[in-house]
Coordinates of C-alpha atoms in Angstrom, one line a residue:
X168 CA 26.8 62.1 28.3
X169 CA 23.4 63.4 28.7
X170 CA 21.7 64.9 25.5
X171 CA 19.9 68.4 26.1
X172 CA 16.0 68.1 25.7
X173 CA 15.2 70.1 23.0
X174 CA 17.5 68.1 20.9
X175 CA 15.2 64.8 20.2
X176 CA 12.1 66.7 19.7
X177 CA 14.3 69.1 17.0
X178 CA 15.7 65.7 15.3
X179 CA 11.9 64.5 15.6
X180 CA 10.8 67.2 13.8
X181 CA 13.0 66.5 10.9
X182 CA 11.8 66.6 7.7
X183 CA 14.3 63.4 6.7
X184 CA 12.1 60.1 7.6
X185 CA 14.8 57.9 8.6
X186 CA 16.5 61.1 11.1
X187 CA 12.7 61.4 12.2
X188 CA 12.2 57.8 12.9
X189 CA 15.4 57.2 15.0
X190 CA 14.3 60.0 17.9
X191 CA 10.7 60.1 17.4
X192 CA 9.9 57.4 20.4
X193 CA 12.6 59.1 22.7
X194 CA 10.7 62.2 21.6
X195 CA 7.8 61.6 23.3
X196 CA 9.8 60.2 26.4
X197 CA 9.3 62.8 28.9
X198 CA 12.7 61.6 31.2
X199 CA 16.0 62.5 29.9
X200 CA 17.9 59.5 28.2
X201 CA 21.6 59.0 28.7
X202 CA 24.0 58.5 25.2
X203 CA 25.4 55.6 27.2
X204 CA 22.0 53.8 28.0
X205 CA 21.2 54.3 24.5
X206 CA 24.2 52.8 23.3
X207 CA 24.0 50.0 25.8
X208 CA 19.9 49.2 24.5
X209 CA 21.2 49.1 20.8
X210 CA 24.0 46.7 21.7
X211 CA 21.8 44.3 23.4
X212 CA 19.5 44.6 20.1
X213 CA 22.2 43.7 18.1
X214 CA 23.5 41.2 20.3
X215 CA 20.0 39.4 20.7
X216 CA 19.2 39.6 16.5
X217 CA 23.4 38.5 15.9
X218 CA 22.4 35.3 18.4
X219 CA 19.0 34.4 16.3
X220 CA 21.4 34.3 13.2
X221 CA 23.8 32.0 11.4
X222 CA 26.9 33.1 10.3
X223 CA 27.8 33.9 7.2
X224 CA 30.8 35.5 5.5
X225 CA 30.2 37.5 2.0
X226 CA 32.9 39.3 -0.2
X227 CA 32.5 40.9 -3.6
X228 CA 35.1 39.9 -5.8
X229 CA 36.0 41.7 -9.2
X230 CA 36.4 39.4 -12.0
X231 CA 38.7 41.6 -13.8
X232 CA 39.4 45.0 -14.7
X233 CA 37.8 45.3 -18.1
X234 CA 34.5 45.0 -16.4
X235 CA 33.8 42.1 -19.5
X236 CA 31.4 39.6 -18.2
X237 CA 32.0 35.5 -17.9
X238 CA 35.9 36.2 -17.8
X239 CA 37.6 35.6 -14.7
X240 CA 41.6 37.0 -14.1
X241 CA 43.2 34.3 -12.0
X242 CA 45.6 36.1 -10.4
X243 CA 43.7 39.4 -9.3
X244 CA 40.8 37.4 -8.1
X245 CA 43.0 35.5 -6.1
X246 CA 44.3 38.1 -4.6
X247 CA 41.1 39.5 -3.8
X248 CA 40.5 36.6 -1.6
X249 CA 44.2 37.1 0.2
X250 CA 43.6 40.5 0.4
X251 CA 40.1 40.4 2.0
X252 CA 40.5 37.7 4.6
X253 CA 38.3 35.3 2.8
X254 CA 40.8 32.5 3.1
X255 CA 41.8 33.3 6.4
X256 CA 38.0 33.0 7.5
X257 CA 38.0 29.8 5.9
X258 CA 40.9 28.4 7.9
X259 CA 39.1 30.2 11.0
X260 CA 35.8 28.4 10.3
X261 CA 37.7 25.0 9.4
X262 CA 39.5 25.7 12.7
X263 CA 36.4 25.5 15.0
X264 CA 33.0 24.3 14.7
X265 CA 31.0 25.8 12.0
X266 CA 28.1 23.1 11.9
X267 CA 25.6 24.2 14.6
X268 CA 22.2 22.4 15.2
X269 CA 19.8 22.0 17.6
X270 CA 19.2 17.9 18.9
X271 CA 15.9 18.1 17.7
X272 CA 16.7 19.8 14.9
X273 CA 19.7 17.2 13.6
X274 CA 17.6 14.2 14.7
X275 CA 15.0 15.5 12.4
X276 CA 17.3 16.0 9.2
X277 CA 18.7 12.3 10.1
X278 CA 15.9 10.6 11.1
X279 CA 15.8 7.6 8.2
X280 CA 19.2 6.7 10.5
X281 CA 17.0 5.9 13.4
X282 CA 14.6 3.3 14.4
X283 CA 10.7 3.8 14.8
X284 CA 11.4 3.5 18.7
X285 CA 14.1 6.3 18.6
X286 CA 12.0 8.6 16.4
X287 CA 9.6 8.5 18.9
X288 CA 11.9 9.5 22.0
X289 CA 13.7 11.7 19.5
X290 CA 9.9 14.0 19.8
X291 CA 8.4 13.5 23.2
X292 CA 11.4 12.3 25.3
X293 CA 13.9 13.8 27.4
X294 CA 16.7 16.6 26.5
X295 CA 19.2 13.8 27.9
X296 CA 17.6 11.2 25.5
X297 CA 18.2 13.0 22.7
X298 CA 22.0 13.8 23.7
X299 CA 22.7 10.4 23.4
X300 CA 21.0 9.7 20.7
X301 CA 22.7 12.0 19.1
X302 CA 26.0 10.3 20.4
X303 CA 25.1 7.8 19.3
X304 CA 25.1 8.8 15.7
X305 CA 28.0 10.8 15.7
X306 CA 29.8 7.4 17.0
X307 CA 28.6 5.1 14.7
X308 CA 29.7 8.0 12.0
X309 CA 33.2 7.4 13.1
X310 CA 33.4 10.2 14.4
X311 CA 36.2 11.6 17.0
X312 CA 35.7 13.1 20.1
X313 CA 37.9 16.2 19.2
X314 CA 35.5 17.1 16.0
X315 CA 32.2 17.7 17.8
X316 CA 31.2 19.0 20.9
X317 CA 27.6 18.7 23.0
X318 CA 26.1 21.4 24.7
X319 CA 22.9 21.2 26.4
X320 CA 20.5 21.9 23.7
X321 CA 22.8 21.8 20.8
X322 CA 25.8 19.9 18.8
X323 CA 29.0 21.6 17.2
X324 CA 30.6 20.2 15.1
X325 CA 33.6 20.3 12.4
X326 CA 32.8 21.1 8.8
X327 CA 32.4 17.7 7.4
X328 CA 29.8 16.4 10.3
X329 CA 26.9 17.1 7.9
X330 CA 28.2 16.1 4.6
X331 CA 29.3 12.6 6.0
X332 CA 26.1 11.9 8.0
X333 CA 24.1 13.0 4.6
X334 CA 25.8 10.4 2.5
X335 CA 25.4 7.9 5.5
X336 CA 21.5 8.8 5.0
X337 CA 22.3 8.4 1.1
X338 CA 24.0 4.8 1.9
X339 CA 21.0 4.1 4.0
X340 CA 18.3 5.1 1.8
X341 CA 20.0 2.6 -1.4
X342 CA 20.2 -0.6 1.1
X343 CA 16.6 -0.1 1.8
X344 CA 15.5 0.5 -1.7
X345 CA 17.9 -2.7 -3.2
X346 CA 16.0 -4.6 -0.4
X347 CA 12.6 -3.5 -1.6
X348 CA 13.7 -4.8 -5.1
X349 CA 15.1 -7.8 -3.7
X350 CA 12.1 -8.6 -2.1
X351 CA 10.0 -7.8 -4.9
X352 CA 12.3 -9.6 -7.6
X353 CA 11.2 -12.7 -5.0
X354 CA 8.2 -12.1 -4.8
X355 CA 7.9 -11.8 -8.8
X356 CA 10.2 -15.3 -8.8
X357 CA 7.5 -16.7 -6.3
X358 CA 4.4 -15.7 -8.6
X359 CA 6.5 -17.3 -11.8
X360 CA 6.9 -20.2 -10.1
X361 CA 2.9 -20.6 -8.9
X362 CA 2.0 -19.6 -12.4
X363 CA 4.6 -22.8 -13.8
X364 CA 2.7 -25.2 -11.2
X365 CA -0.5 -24.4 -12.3
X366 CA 0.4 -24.6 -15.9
X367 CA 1.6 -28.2 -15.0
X368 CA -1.7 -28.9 -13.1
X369 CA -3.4 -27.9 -16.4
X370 CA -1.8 -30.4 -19.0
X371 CA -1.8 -32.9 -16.4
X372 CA -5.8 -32.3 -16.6
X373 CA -5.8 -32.2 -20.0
X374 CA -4.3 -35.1 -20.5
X375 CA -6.1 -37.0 -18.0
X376 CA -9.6 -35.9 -19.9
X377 CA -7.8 -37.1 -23.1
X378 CA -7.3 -40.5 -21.9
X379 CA -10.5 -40.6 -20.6
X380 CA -11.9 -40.0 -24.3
X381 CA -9.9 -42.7 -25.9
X382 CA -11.2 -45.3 -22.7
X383 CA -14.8 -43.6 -24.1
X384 CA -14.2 -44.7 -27.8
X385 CA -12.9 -48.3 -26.7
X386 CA -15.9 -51.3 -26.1
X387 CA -14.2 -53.8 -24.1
X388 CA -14.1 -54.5 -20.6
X389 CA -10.8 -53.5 -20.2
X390 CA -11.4 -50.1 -22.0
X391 CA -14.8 -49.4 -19.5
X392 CA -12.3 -49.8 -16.6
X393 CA -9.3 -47.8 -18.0
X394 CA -12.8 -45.4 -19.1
X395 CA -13.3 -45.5 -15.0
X396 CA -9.5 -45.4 -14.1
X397 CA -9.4 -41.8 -16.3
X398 CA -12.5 -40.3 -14.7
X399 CA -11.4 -41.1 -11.2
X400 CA -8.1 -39.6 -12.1
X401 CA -9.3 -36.6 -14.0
X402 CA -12.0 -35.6 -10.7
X403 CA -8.8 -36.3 -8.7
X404 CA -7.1 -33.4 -10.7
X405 CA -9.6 -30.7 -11.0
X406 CA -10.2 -31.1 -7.3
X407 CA -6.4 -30.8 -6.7
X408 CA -6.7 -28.0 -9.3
X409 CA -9.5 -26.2 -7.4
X410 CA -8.0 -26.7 -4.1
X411 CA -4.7 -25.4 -5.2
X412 CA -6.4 -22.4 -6.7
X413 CA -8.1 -21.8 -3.6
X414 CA -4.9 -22.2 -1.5
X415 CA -3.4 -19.1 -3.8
X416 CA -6.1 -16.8 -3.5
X417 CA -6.2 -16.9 -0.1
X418 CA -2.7 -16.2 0.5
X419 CA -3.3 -13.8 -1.7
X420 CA -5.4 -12.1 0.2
X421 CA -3.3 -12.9 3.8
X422 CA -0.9 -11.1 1.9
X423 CA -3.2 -8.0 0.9
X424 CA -4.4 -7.6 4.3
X425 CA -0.7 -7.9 5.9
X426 CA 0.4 -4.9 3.6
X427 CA -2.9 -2.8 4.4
X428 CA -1.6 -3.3 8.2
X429 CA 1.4 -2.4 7.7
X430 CA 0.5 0.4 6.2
X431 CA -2.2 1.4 8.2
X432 CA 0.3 1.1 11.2
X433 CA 2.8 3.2 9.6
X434 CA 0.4 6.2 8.6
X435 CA -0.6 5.4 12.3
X436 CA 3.2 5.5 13.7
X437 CA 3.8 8.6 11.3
X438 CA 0.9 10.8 12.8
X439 CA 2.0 10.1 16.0
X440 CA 5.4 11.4 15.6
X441 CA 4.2 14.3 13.7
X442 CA 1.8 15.0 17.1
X443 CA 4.5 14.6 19.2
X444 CA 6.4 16.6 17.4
X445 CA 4.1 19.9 17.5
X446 CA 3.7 18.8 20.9
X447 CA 7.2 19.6 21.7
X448 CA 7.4 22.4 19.5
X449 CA 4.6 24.6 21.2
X450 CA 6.1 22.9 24.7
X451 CA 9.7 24.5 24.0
X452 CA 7.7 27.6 22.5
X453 CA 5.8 27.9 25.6
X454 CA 8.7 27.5 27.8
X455 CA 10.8 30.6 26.2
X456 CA 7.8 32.5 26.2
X457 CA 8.0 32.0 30.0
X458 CA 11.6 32.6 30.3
X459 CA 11.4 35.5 28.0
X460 CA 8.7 36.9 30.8
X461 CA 10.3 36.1 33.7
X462 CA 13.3 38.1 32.1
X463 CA 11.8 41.1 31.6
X464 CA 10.0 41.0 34.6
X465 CA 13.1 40.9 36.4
X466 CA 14.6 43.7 34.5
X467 CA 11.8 45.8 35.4
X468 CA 12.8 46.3 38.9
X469 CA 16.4 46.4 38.1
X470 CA 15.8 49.6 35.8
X471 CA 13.6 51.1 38.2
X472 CA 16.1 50.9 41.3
X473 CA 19.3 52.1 38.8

């Protein structure tokens, strides 16, 4: 098992880079490493960089056998695919759960599905908060029990658990926007109808001031006090007109400053859930930093009494 001394320092003194590179640091190792140790250090590397990874499976396939480009042989590329497993790791990947995600990480890509009050426990609450939260979702999906599973950190789930939560979040995103236009198309109907009232106010002033000049041009009694009678009612009309006016302006203005509240308090909600959020990021950074130290310091000991 045990490889003789002078053979990393010859292979370090190689004139090939990459032959170099591999025994240069256990060159200048003064103890004697075992091939066993070494093998057991380069499958925990793998192991440790395969668990930081998503799976993915990729096969070549030849299009044909003329080498022609943009032509496709049914029959030999499909038995390409038999040939090479790749249907087989479909039904495999089919089989189990090929959509992996962190809590945080789903709650994030589906957050238009939750409330303001849910976003906010989805960033600075609990690891059990967000398992059900994410429960949640995956019931009201319609999802059954036997096509996800819940770890502690993470969800697993079958291959159609993220396509049919985003079209939910498609379906979700349309209601909102044909509310918006429904309450804009009122809003629009509202304004139409002010803008017909105060077109009615209008000729009823106008003609009010037109009776009051055919009372002027008349020089009985009768036509003085029908003169009066106009006056009295025109006054009466531009100070209906005025007060109206007044009356729309300042809900006109309610209005304004209701929306800059709203979206003042949004911006306000929206930085606050971005905080949390880095918040819990460095949090859950700091805490595998931690763990990643405690590890090692535990392994130290461990080597030294093996």
């Amino acid at each position: 098992d045990e490889l003789h001394a002078k053979l990393p320092a010859l292979m370090a003194a190689s004139r090939w880079p990459f032959v170099r590179d591999l025994f240069l640091a256990r060159a200048a190792d003064s103890r004697r490493g075992e091939v066993a140790r070494q093998f057991a250090a380069s499958m925990k590397e793998l192991t440790e960089t395969l668990a930081a990874t998503d799976q993915h499976f990729i096969r070549c396939i030849k299009p044909n056998d003329r080498r022609a480009p943009f032509e496709f042989d049914e029959a030999l590329v499909r038995s390409q695919l038999q040939s090479c497993g790749v249907l087989a790791a479909a039904c495999v990947a089919q089989a189990g759960f090929p959509y992996r995600r962190t809590f945080l990480s789903m709650l994030d890509d589906f957050r238009d599905l939750l409330t303001l009050e849910e976003q906010r426990l989805a960033w600075g609450g609990s690891a059990a908060e967000r398992k059900a939260m994410v429960r949640k979702l995956l019931t009201q999906a319609g999802f059954a029990d036997e096509d996800y599973q819940l770890g502690r950190t993470m969800v697993f789930g079958s291959a159609g658990l993220e396509a049919q939560f985003a079209e939910r979040a498609r379906e979700l995103r349309e209601r909102r926007e044909a509310d918006e236009r429904a309450r804009q198309r009122e809003a629009e109907a509202m304004s139409a109808e002010q803008k017909a009232r105060l077109a009615e106010m209008e000729r009823e002033r106008e003609e009010a001031h037109a009776a009051m000049l055919a009372a002027a041009e008349a020089a009985t009694v009768d036509a003085e006090k029908r003169r009066l009678e106009a006056e009295a009612a025109a006054r009466a009309k531009d100070a209906e007109l005025e007060a109206t006016r007044a009356a729309m302006q300042q809900e006109l203005e309610e209005r304004r400053a209701a929306a800059d509240a709203a979206e003042a308090q949004r911006a306000a909600d929206e930085a606050a859930l971005e905080e949390a959020r880095r918040e819990e990021e460095a949090r859950l950074l700091e805490a595998a930093q931690r763990q990643r130290a405690a590890e090692e310091q535990a392994r130290g000991p461990a080597e030294k009494a093996a």
